[in-house]
Amino acid sequence: KDLLIRHDVTLFSGNFSLYGDFSQRVVQILKDACPDVEVYSVDESFLEISTLPIVDYDRWGRELRAKILQYTGLPVSVGIAPTKTLAKAAADFVKKHDELAGAFSVVGQEQRQADLLKWLPLEDIWGVGRRTAPKLQARGMRCAYDLTCMSDKWIQSRLSINGLKTVHELRGQSCVGLEHLGGPQKTIIRSRSFGHTVRNFYEIEGAVATFAARAALKLRSQNELASAVMVFLRTSKNDVEWRGVSKITPLYPARSDTGSVITAALASLQQIYDPDFGYKKAGIVLLDLHAAEVRQLAFTDDVLAIDRQTELMRTVDKINVRYGTRLVRHASEHVENTKWHSRQRLRSRNYTTSWLELPVVK
């Protein structure tokens, strides 16, 4: 701590609502610039721009970067290439070269593409990773360019068909198209690292119930049902005796109501909780999701009761949206300011997502 103070280091706790809001703002700018966008992660997207009337790719990239900077204040890196793997590498290249002004294109530039591959370390190739890189280095390779010089037969025998696709992408042959999240998700996860080591069962129970409620809300927003609930607990990685346990409880029939999800989650928790351990993280995963329209019923199921439960959950969700996200909740969920919360003592304000934390202009 003294070292950080001496060097005037600024620290921030995670603020995921703020990150998510800014991510959505950037994505909207990207969609305004290009109709075909794949949101790869909260801070990374791919654009299919081959159909756009672009004459100077470097200039187009710099203008897009300037617009994002003007609208959000966020500096981004724009890499433009014939393939996703090369584009990702080009975006990383930009970060190390300020003279490029935030954008770098290798489209139609063979020498630029070769220079990029000679700069790109093996362990930083998208799809290779740090475990595979040492094996390639043992063969005398040092960069992505060396890998592209190997024969397809040699590559496939050592890196599988996926590795061969990666090398083809590095050579400029597109093998991985844009992916769009149009289909239903197969899992939903909600978890949290605790602000301190938690041993009390009722604290962990409150946390797991809260995660279950949030996961169920997400499930209903996607109009899906879950067939099983998994709960996991983790001790601190710094503990001499590290412990990670999990338990799956099936839901039959598949459900989306909060009560059923919480009940299944707490049943799993009771089987894996051990009072001899202190836990630093807990989470819940909803498994085997499918669309609510294809609900599978048994002859003994009470259809009217299921419909009433569905309508009840719809009403609760409407109330919470209108009057506050935590207004109506199950008793097993936590009360505010519970100890298991992450400390977040250094969290920045929610400048764009909370009326109470708007920046004040004087």
PDB file of C-alpha atoms in Angstrom, residues 59-321:
ATOM      1  CA  ARG A  59      -8.725   6.552 -42.608  1.00  0.00           C
ATOM      2  CA  TRP A  60     -12.080   4.820 -42.081  1.00  0.00           C
ATOM      3  CA  GLY A  61     -10.742   3.154 -38.939  1.00  0.00           C
ATOM      4  CA  ARG A  62      -9.364   6.407 -37.545  1.00  0.00           C
ATOM      5  CA  GLU A  63     -12.664   8.195 -38.180  1.00  0.00           C
ATOM      6  CA  LEU A  64     -14.591   5.418 -36.415  1.00  0.00           C
ATOM      7  CA  ARG A  65     -12.184   5.606 -33.493  1.00  0.00           C
ATOM      8  CA  ALA A  66     -12.548   9.404 -33.317  1.00  0.00           C
ATOM      9  CA  LYS A  67     -16.348   9.111 -33.262  1.00  0.00           C
ATOM     10  CA  ILE A  68     -16.270   6.598 -30.394  1.00  0.00           C
ATOM     11  CA  LEU A  69     -13.835   8.814 -28.494  1.00  0.00           C
ATOM     12  CA  GLN A  70     -16.036  11.873 -29.024  1.00  0.00           C
ATOM     13  CA  TYR A  71     -19.285  10.141 -28.043  1.00  0.00           C
ATOM     14  CA  THR A  72     -18.043   8.079 -25.074  1.00  0.00           C
ATOM     15  CA  GLY A  73     -14.571   9.300 -24.112  1.00  0.00           C
ATOM     16  CA  LEU A  74     -13.206   5.780 -24.616  1.00  0.00           C
ATOM     17  CA  PRO A  75     -10.063   5.250 -26.723  1.00  0.00           C
ATOM     18  CA  VAL A  76     -10.312   2.077 -28.825  1.00  0.00           C
ATOM     19  CA  SER A  77      -8.037   0.179 -31.206  1.00  0.00           C
ATOM     20  CA  VAL A  78      -9.252  -0.663 -34.711  1.00  0.00           C
ATOM     21  CA  GLY A  79      -7.648  -3.548 -36.595  1.00  0.00           C
ATOM     22  CA  ILE A  80      -8.766  -4.217 -40.176  1.00  0.00           C
ATOM     23  CA  ALA A  81      -7.890  -7.395 -42.054  1.00  0.00           C
ATOM     24  CA  PRO A  82      -9.313 -10.114 -44.358  1.00  0.00           C
ATOM     25  CA  THR A  83      -9.903 -12.482 -41.393  1.00  0.00           C
ATOM     26  CA  LYS A  84     -10.996 -12.236 -37.771  1.00  0.00           C
ATOM     27  CA  THR A  85      -7.705 -13.666 -36.466  1.00  0.00           C
ATOM     28  CA  LEU A  86      -5.656 -11.110 -38.397  1.00  0.00           C
ATOM     29  CA  ALA A  87      -8.013  -8.280 -37.426  1.00  0.00           C
ATOM     30  CA  LYS A  88      -7.639  -9.173 -33.754  1.00  0.00           C
ATOM     31  CA  ALA A  89      -3.849  -9.211 -34.129  1.00  0.00           C
ATOM     32  CA  ALA A  90      -3.925  -5.869 -35.960  1.00  0.00           C
ATOM     33  CA  ALA A  91      -5.954  -4.316 -33.120  1.00  0.00           C
ATOM     34  CA  ASP A  92      -3.328  -5.529 -30.622  1.00  0.00           C
ATOM     35  CA  PHE A  93      -0.585  -4.147 -32.875  1.00  0.00           C
ATOM     36  CA  VAL A  94      -2.221  -0.708 -32.782  1.00  0.00           C
ATOM     37  CA  LYS A  95      -2.005  -0.599 -28.994  1.00  0.00           C
ATOM     38  CA  LYS A  96       1.791  -0.856 -29.150  1.00  0.00           C
ATOM     39  CA  HIS A  97       2.259   1.774 -31.886  1.00  0.00           C
ATOM     40  CA  ASP A  98       0.969   5.265 -31.101  1.00  0.00           C
ATOM     41  CA  GLU A  99       2.068   6.556 -34.510  1.00  0.00           C
ATOM     42  CA  LEU A 100      -0.771   4.573 -36.117  1.00  0.00           C
ATOM     43  CA  ALA A 101      -3.350   6.868 -34.475  1.00  0.00           C
ATOM     44  CA  GLY A 102      -5.549   4.000 -33.331  1.00  0.00           C
ATOM     45  CA  ALA A 103      -6.176   2.155 -36.602  1.00  0.00           C
ATOM     46  CA  PHE A 104      -4.200  -0.311 -38.720  1.00  0.00           C
ATOM     47  CA  SER A 105      -5.254  -2.142 -41.888  1.00  0.00           C
ATOM     48  CA  VAL A 106      -3.536  -4.997 -43.714  1.00  0.00           C
ATOM     49  CA  VAL A 107      -6.220  -5.322 -46.399  1.00  0.00           C
ATOM     50  CA  GLY A 108      -4.424  -5.585 -49.747  1.00  0.00           C
ATOM     51  CA  GLN A 109      -1.114  -4.914 -47.978  1.00  0.00           C
ATOM     52  CA  GLU A 110       1.052  -8.051 -48.222  1.00  0.00           C
ATOM     53  CA  GLN A 111       4.092  -6.436 -46.638  1.00  0.00           C
ATOM     54  CA  ARG A 112       2.054  -5.060 -43.742  1.00  0.00           C
ATOM     55  CA  GLN A 113       0.510  -8.476 -43.181  1.00  0.00           C
ATOM     56  CA  ALA A 114       3.953 -10.118 -43.168  1.00  0.00           C
ATOM     57  CA  ASP A 115       5.274  -7.493 -40.736  1.00  0.00           C
ATOM     58  CA  LEU A 116       2.273  -8.082 -38.477  1.00  0.00           C
ATOM     59  CA  LEU A 117       2.857 -11.846 -38.423  1.00  0.00           C
ATOM     60  CA  LYS A 118       6.559 -11.382 -37.661  1.00  0.00           C
ATOM     61  CA  TRP A 119       5.616  -9.103 -34.749  1.00  0.00           C
ATOM     62  CA  LEU A 120       2.903 -11.394 -33.339  1.00  0.00           C
ATOM     63  CA  PRO A 121       4.273 -13.760 -30.631  1.00  0.00           C
ATOM     64  CA  LEU A 122       3.100 -17.361 -30.770  1.00  0.00           C
ATOM     65  CA  GLU A 123       1.447 -17.192 -27.348  1.00  0.00           C
ATOM     66  CA  ASP A 124      -0.644 -14.183 -28.420  1.00  0.00           C
ATOM     67  CA  ILE A 125      -2.164 -15.850 -31.488  1.00  0.00           C
ATOM     68  CA  TRP A 126      -5.925 -16.119 -31.075  1.00  0.00           C
ATOM     69  CA  GLY A 127      -6.587 -19.858 -30.810  1.00  0.00           C
ATOM     70  CA  VAL A 128      -3.044 -20.951 -29.921  1.00  0.00           C
ATOM     71  CA  GLY A 129      -2.558 -19.855 -26.324  1.00  0.00           C
ATOM     72  CA  ARG A 130       0.244 -20.108 -23.810  1.00  0.00           C
ATOM     73  CA  ARG A 131       0.119 -23.879 -23.391  1.00  0.00           C
ATOM     74  CA  THR A 132       0.625 -24.679 -27.065  1.00  0.00           C
ATOM     75  CA  ALA A 133       3.203 -21.948 -27.703  1.00  0.00           C
ATOM     76  CA  PRO A 134       6.091 -23.688 -25.838  1.00  0.00           C
ATOM     77  CA  LYS A 135       5.623 -26.805 -27.986  1.00  0.00           C
ATOM     78  CA  LEU A 136       5.945 -24.702 -31.131  1.00  0.00           C
ATOM     79  CA  GLN A 137       8.905 -22.802 -29.718  1.00  0.00           C
ATOM     80  CA  ALA A 138      10.614 -26.121 -29.070  1.00  0.00           C
ATOM     81  CA  ARG A 139      10.408 -26.654 -32.835  1.00  0.00           C
ATOM     82  CA  GLY A 140      12.320 -23.441 -33.439  1.00  0.00           C
ATOM     83  CA  MET A 141       9.363 -21.155 -34.143  1.00  0.00           C
ATOM     84  CA  ARG A 142       9.270 -17.704 -32.591  1.00  0.00           C
ATOM     85  CA  CYS A 143       6.348 -15.826 -34.167  1.00  0.00           C
ATOM     86  CA  ALA A 144       3.135 -16.255 -36.150  1.00  0.00           C
ATOM     87  CA  TYR A 145       5.001 -15.872 -39.442  1.00  0.00           C
ATOM     88  CA  ASP A 146       7.081 -18.978 -38.676  1.00  0.00           C
ATOM     89  CA  LEU A 147       3.882 -20.956 -38.055  1.00  0.00           C
ATOM     90  CA  THR A 148       2.352 -19.927 -41.386  1.00  0.00           C
ATOM     91  CA  CYS A 149       5.423 -21.290 -43.191  1.00  0.00           C
ATOM     92  CA  MET A 150       4.734 -24.843 -42.000  1.00  0.00           C
ATOM     93  CA  SER A 151       2.818 -27.339 -44.151  1.00  0.00           C
ATOM     94  CA  ASP A 152      -0.894 -27.936 -43.610  1.00  0.00           C
ATOM     95  CA  LYS A 153      -0.249 -31.609 -42.902  1.00  0.00           C
ATOM     96  CA  TRP A 154       2.277 -30.812 -40.173  1.00  0.00           C
ATOM     97  CA  ILE A 155      -0.005 -28.210 -38.589  1.00  0.00           C
ATOM     98  CA  GLN A 156      -3.077 -30.449 -38.522  1.00  0.00           C
ATOM     99  CA  SER A 157      -1.143 -33.368 -37.045  1.00  0.00           C
ATOM    100  CA  ARG A 158       0.011 -31.209 -34.114  1.00  0.00           C
ATOM    101  CA  LEU A 159      -2.674 -28.537 -33.694  1.00  0.00           C
ATOM    102  CA  SER A 160      -5.794 -30.386 -34.949  1.00  0.00           C
ATOM    103  CA  ILE A 161      -8.218 -29.074 -37.542  1.00  0.00           C
ATOM    104  CA  ASN A 162      -8.945 -25.977 -35.461  1.00  0.00           C
ATOM    105  CA  GLY A 163      -5.262 -25.117 -35.403  1.00  0.00           C
ATOM    106  CA  LEU A 164      -5.161 -25.475 -39.184  1.00  0.00           C
ATOM    107  CA  LYS A 165      -8.095 -23.050 -39.481  1.00  0.00           C
ATOM    108  CA  THR A 166      -6.186 -20.570 -37.326  1.00  0.00           C
ATOM    109  CA  VAL A 167      -3.144 -20.785 -39.605  1.00  0.00           C
ATOM    110  CA  HIS A 168      -5.315 -20.343 -42.704  1.00  0.00           C
ATOM    111  CA  GLU A 169      -6.763 -17.227 -41.056  1.00  0.00           C
ATOM    112  CA  LEU A 170      -3.247 -15.935 -40.400  1.00  0.00           C
ATOM    113  CA  ARG A 171      -2.488 -16.452 -44.090  1.00  0.00           C
ATOM    114  CA  GLY A 172      -5.497 -14.336 -45.010  1.00  0.00           C
ATOM    115  CA  GLN A 173      -8.039 -17.067 -45.795  1.00  0.00           C
ATOM    116  CA  SER A 174     -11.248 -16.499 -43.843  1.00  0.00           C
ATOM    117  CA  CYS A 175     -12.401 -19.628 -42.001  1.00  0.00           C
ATOM    118  CA  VAL A 176     -14.322 -18.093 -39.104  1.00  0.00           C
ATOM    119  CA  GLY A 177     -17.342 -15.978 -39.926  1.00  0.00           C
ATOM    120  CA  LEU A 178     -19.223 -13.577 -37.708  1.00  0.00           C
ATOM    121  CA  GLU A 179     -21.381 -15.203 -35.060  1.00  0.00           C
ATOM    122  CA  HIS A 180     -24.630 -13.710 -33.894  1.00  0.00           C
ATOM    123  CA  LEU A 181     -26.300 -14.591 -30.614  1.00  0.00           C
ATOM    124  CA  GLY A 182     -29.675 -15.327 -32.146  1.00  0.00           C
ATOM    125  CA  GLY A 183     -30.249 -18.775 -30.671  1.00  0.00           C
ATOM    126  CA  PRO A 184     -31.131 -19.636 -27.088  1.00  0.00           C
ATOM    127  CA  GLN A 185     -28.415 -19.769 -24.456  1.00  0.00           C
ATOM    128  CA  LYS A 186     -27.559 -23.167 -23.000  1.00  0.00           C
ATOM    129  CA  THR A 187     -26.549 -21.864 -19.581  1.00  0.00           C
ATOM    130  CA  ILE A 188     -26.962 -18.814 -17.344  1.00  0.00           C
ATOM    131  CA  ILE A 189     -24.466 -18.152 -14.558  1.00  0.00           C
ATOM    132  CA  ARG A 190     -24.585 -15.722 -11.649  1.00  0.00           C
ATOM    133  CA  SER A 191     -21.723 -15.661  -9.152  1.00  0.00           C
ATOM    134  CA  ARG A 192     -19.745 -13.355  -6.896  1.00  0.00           C
ATOM    135  CA  SER A 193     -16.465 -13.267  -5.025  1.00  0.00           C
ATOM    136  CA  PHE A 194     -17.211 -12.365  -1.409  1.00  0.00           C
ATOM    137  CA  GLY A 195     -15.829  -9.308   0.316  1.00  0.00           C
ATOM    138  CA  HIS A 196     -14.444 -11.536   3.071  1.00  0.00           C
ATOM    139  CA  THR A 197     -14.239 -15.237   3.879  1.00  0.00           C
ATOM    140  CA  VAL A 198     -17.750 -16.493   4.715  1.00  0.00           C
ATOM    141  CA  ARG A 199     -18.367 -19.451   7.040  1.00  0.00           C
ATOM    142  CA  ASN A 200     -21.902 -18.787   8.217  1.00  0.00           C
ATOM    143  CA  PHE A 201     -24.361 -20.992   6.306  1.00  0.00           C
ATOM    144  CA  TYR A 202     -27.150 -18.423   6.362  1.00  0.00           C
ATOM    145  CA  GLU A 203     -24.939 -15.776   4.763  1.00  0.00           C
ATOM    146  CA  ILE A 204     -24.037 -18.173   1.958  1.00  0.00           C
ATOM    147  CA  GLU A 205     -27.682 -19.223   1.706  1.00  0.00           C
ATOM    148  CA  GLY A 206     -28.702 -15.594   1.207  1.00  0.00           C
ATOM    149  CA  ALA A 207     -26.056 -15.137  -1.470  1.00  0.00           C
ATOM    150  CA  VAL A 208     -27.044 -18.287  -3.383  1.00  0.00           C
ATOM    151  CA  ALA A 209     -30.736 -17.392  -3.158  1.00  0.00           C
ATOM    152  CA  THR A 210     -29.960 -13.943  -4.532  1.00  0.00           C
ATOM    153  CA  PHE A 211     -27.981 -15.398  -7.429  1.00  0.00           C
ATOM    154  CA  ALA A 212     -30.807 -17.851  -8.114  1.00  0.00           C
ATOM    155  CA  ALA A 213     -33.372 -15.039  -8.235  1.00  0.00           C
ATOM    156  CA  ARG A 214     -31.250 -13.004 -10.633  1.00  0.00           C
ATOM    157  CA  ALA A 215     -30.624 -16.003 -12.856  1.00  0.00           C
ATOM    158  CA  ALA A 216     -34.344 -16.823 -12.935  1.00  0.00           C
ATOM    159  CA  LEU A 217     -35.139 -13.237 -13.928  1.00  0.00           C
ATOM    160  CA  LYS A 218     -32.665 -13.475 -16.807  1.00  0.00           C
ATOM    161  CA  LEU A 219     -34.181 -16.828 -17.782  1.00  0.00           C
ATOM    162  CA  ARG A 220     -37.678 -15.346 -18.006  1.00  0.00           C
ATOM    163  CA  SER A 221     -36.455 -12.323 -19.950  1.00  0.00           C
ATOM    164  CA  GLN A 222     -35.194 -14.769 -22.597  1.00  0.00           C
ATOM    165  CA  ASN A 223     -38.485 -16.718 -22.480  1.00  0.00           C
ATOM    166  CA  GLU A 224     -36.621 -19.902 -21.590  1.00  0.00           C
ATOM    167  CA  LEU A 225     -36.879 -22.731 -19.071  1.00  0.00           C
ATOM    168  CA  ALA A 226     -34.113 -24.468 -17.118  1.00  0.00           C
ATOM    169  CA  SER A 227     -33.897 -28.226 -16.655  1.00  0.00           C
ATOM    170  CA  ALA A 228     -31.347 -28.207 -13.822  1.00  0.00           C
ATOM    171  CA  VAL A 229     -29.606 -25.958 -11.300  1.00  0.00           C
ATOM    172  CA  MET A 230     -25.945 -26.230 -10.312  1.00  0.00           C
ATOM    173  CA  VAL A 231     -24.489 -24.523  -7.232  1.00  0.00           C
ATOM    174  CA  PHE A 232     -20.751 -24.199  -6.620  1.00  0.00           C
ATOM    175  CA  LEU A 233     -18.588 -23.009  -3.720  1.00  0.00           C
ATOM    176  CA  ARG A 234     -14.911 -22.049  -3.762  1.00  0.00           C
ATOM    177  CA  THR A 235     -12.467 -21.322  -0.979  1.00  0.00           C
ATOM    178  CA  SER A 236      -9.676 -18.789  -1.387  1.00  0.00           C
ATOM    179  CA  LYS A 237      -6.944 -19.763  -3.835  1.00  0.00           C
ATOM    180  CA  ASN A 238      -4.464 -18.703  -1.171  1.00  0.00           C
ATOM    181  CA  ASP A 239      -5.703 -21.327   1.285  1.00  0.00           C
ATOM    182  CA  VAL A 240      -3.355 -24.203   2.010  1.00  0.00           C
ATOM    183  CA  GLU A 241      -6.239 -26.615   1.474  1.00  0.00           C
ATOM    184  CA  TRP A 242      -8.150 -25.203  -1.505  1.00  0.00           C
ATOM    185  CA  ARG A 243     -11.670 -26.563  -1.938  1.00  0.00           C
ATOM    186  CA  GLY A 244     -14.049 -26.306  -4.854  1.00  0.00           C
ATOM    187  CA  VAL A 245     -17.340 -28.223  -4.809  1.00  0.00           C
ATOM    188  CA  SER A 246     -20.539 -28.250  -6.855  1.00  0.00           C
ATOM    189  CA  LYS A 247     -23.878 -30.033  -6.974  1.00  0.00           C
ATOM    190  CA  ILE A 248     -26.575 -30.307  -9.660  1.00  0.00           C
ATOM    191  CA  THR A 249     -30.277 -30.574  -8.823  1.00  0.00           C
ATOM    192  CA  PRO A 250     -32.694 -31.352 -11.685  1.00  0.00           C
ATOM    193  CA  LEU A 251     -35.864 -29.361 -12.281  1.00  0.00           C
ATOM    194  CA  TYR A 252     -38.765 -31.474 -13.479  1.00  0.00           C
ATOM    195  CA  PRO A 253     -40.647 -30.226 -15.289  1.00  0.00           C
ATOM    196  CA  ALA A 254     -38.315 -27.496 -16.542  1.00  0.00           C
ATOM    197  CA  ARG A 255     -39.095 -24.222 -14.754  1.00  0.00           C
ATOM    198  CA  SER A 256     -38.383 -20.516 -14.794  1.00  0.00           C
ATOM    199  CA  ASP A 257     -40.161 -19.326 -11.643  1.00  0.00           C
ATOM    200  CA  THR A 258     -37.914 -17.912  -8.953  1.00  0.00           C
ATOM    201  CA  GLY A 259     -39.299 -20.065  -6.148  1.00  0.00           C
ATOM    202  CA  SER A 260     -38.509 -23.353  -7.869  1.00  0.00           C
ATOM    203  CA  VAL A 261     -35.027 -22.208  -8.853  1.00  0.00           C
ATOM    204  CA  ILE A 262     -34.229 -21.026  -5.306  1.00  0.00           C
ATOM    205  CA  THR A 263     -35.571 -24.254  -3.789  1.00  0.00           C
ATOM    206  CA  ALA A 264     -33.386 -26.387  -6.081  1.00  0.00           C
ATOM    207  CA  ALA A 265     -30.357 -24.165  -5.486  1.00  0.00           C
ATOM    208  CA  LEU A 266     -30.632 -24.330  -1.699  1.00  0.00           C
ATOM    209  CA  ALA A 267     -31.098 -28.101  -1.853  1.00  0.00           C
ATOM    210  CA  SER A 268     -27.762 -28.317  -3.700  1.00  0.00           C
ATOM    211  CA  LEU A 269     -26.131 -25.908  -1.248  1.00  0.00           C
ATOM    212  CA  GLN A 270     -27.105 -28.004   1.770  1.00  0.00           C
ATOM    213  CA  GLN A 271     -25.354 -31.015   0.277  1.00  0.00           C
ATOM    214  CA  ILE A 272     -22.023 -29.318  -0.493  1.00  0.00           C
ATOM    215  CA  TYR A 273     -21.684 -26.852   2.408  1.00  0.00           C
ATOM    216  CA  ASP A 274     -19.038 -27.827   4.956  1.00  0.00           C
ATOM    217  CA  PRO A 275     -18.762 -25.657   8.107  1.00  0.00           C
ATOM    218  CA  ASP A 276     -15.070 -26.514   8.432  1.00  0.00           C
ATOM    219  CA  PHE A 277     -14.256 -24.318   5.427  1.00  0.00           C
ATOM    220  CA  GLY A 278     -14.461 -20.594   4.786  1.00  0.00           C
ATOM    221  CA  TYR A 279     -15.672 -19.654   1.315  1.00  0.00           C
ATOM    222  CA  LYS A 280     -14.625 -16.773  -0.923  1.00  0.00           C
ATOM    223  CA  LYS A 281     -16.921 -17.375  -3.887  1.00  0.00           C
ATOM    224  CA  ALA A 282     -20.289 -18.915  -4.652  1.00  0.00           C
ATOM    225  CA  GLY A 283     -22.375 -19.150  -7.768  1.00  0.00           C
ATOM    226  CA  ILE A 284     -25.311 -20.720  -9.534  1.00  0.00           C
ATOM    227  CA  VAL A 285     -25.610 -22.083 -13.073  1.00  0.00           C
ATOM    228  CA  LEU A 286     -28.902 -22.804 -14.842  1.00  0.00           C
ATOM    229  CA  LEU A 287     -28.388 -25.753 -17.182  1.00  0.00           C
ATOM    230  CA  ASP A 288     -29.967 -27.252 -20.302  1.00  0.00           C
ATOM    231  CA  LEU A 289     -32.069 -24.261 -21.259  1.00  0.00           C
ATOM    232  CA  HIS A 290     -34.747 -24.393 -23.926  1.00  0.00           C
ATOM    233  CA  ALA A 291     -37.529 -22.181 -25.237  1.00  0.00           C
ATOM    234  CA  ALA A 292     -40.634 -21.892 -23.052  1.00  0.00           C
ATOM    235  CA  GLU A 293     -42.833 -22.641 -26.082  1.00  0.00           C
ATOM    236  CA  VAL A 294     -41.603 -26.238 -26.144  1.00  0.00           C
ATOM    237  CA  ARG A 295     -42.287 -27.032 -22.478  1.00  0.00           C
ATOM    238  CA  GLN A 296     -42.435 -30.808 -21.893  1.00  0.00           C
ATOM    239  CA  LEU A 297     -45.257 -31.808 -19.543  1.00  0.00           C
ATOM    240  CA  ALA A 298     -46.161 -35.062 -17.815  1.00  0.00           C
ATOM    241  CA  PHE A 299     -49.709 -36.441 -17.537  1.00  0.00           C
ATOM    242  CA  THR A 300     -49.762 -35.569 -13.824  1.00  0.00           C
ATOM    243  CA  ASP A 301     -48.709 -31.920 -14.241  1.00  0.00           C
ATOM    244  CA  ASP A 302     -51.273 -29.284 -13.275  1.00  0.00           C
ATOM    245  CA  VAL A 303     -51.323 -27.036 -16.323  1.00  0.00           C
ATOM    246  CA  LEU A 304     -53.521 -24.416 -14.639  1.00  0.00           C
ATOM    247  CA  ALA A 305     -51.125 -24.194 -11.683  1.00  0.00           C
ATOM    248  CA  ILE A 306     -48.171 -23.750 -14.044  1.00  0.00           C
ATOM    249  CA  ASP A 307     -50.036 -20.998 -15.904  1.00  0.00           C
ATOM    250  CA  ARG A 308     -50.858 -19.248 -12.613  1.00  0.00           C
ATOM    251  CA  GLN A 309     -47.205 -19.435 -11.566  1.00  0.00           C
ATOM    252  CA  THR A 310     -46.136 -17.985 -14.914  1.00  0.00           C
ATOM    253  CA  GLU A 311     -48.588 -15.107 -14.567  1.00  0.00           C
ATOM    254  CA  LEU A 312     -47.437 -14.493 -10.984  1.00  0.00           C
ATOM    255  CA  MET A 313     -43.818 -14.214 -12.077  1.00  0.00           C
ATOM    256  CA  ARG A 314     -44.790 -11.887 -14.916  1.00  0.00           C
ATOM    257  CA  THR A 315     -46.592  -9.635 -12.426  1.00  0.00           C
ATOM    258  CA  VAL A 316     -43.673  -9.646  -9.955  1.00  0.00           C
ATOM    259  CA  ASP A 317     -41.239  -8.733 -12.737  1.00  0.00           C
ATOM    260  CA  LYS A 318     -43.452  -5.832 -13.824  1.00  0.00           C
ATOM    261  CA  ILE A 319     -43.679  -4.516 -10.264  1.00  0.00           C
ATOM    262  CA  ASN A 320     -39.915  -4.713  -9.782  1.00  0.00           C
ATOM    263  CA  VAL A 321     -39.227  -2.953 -13.074  1.00  0.00           C
TER     264      VAL A 321
END
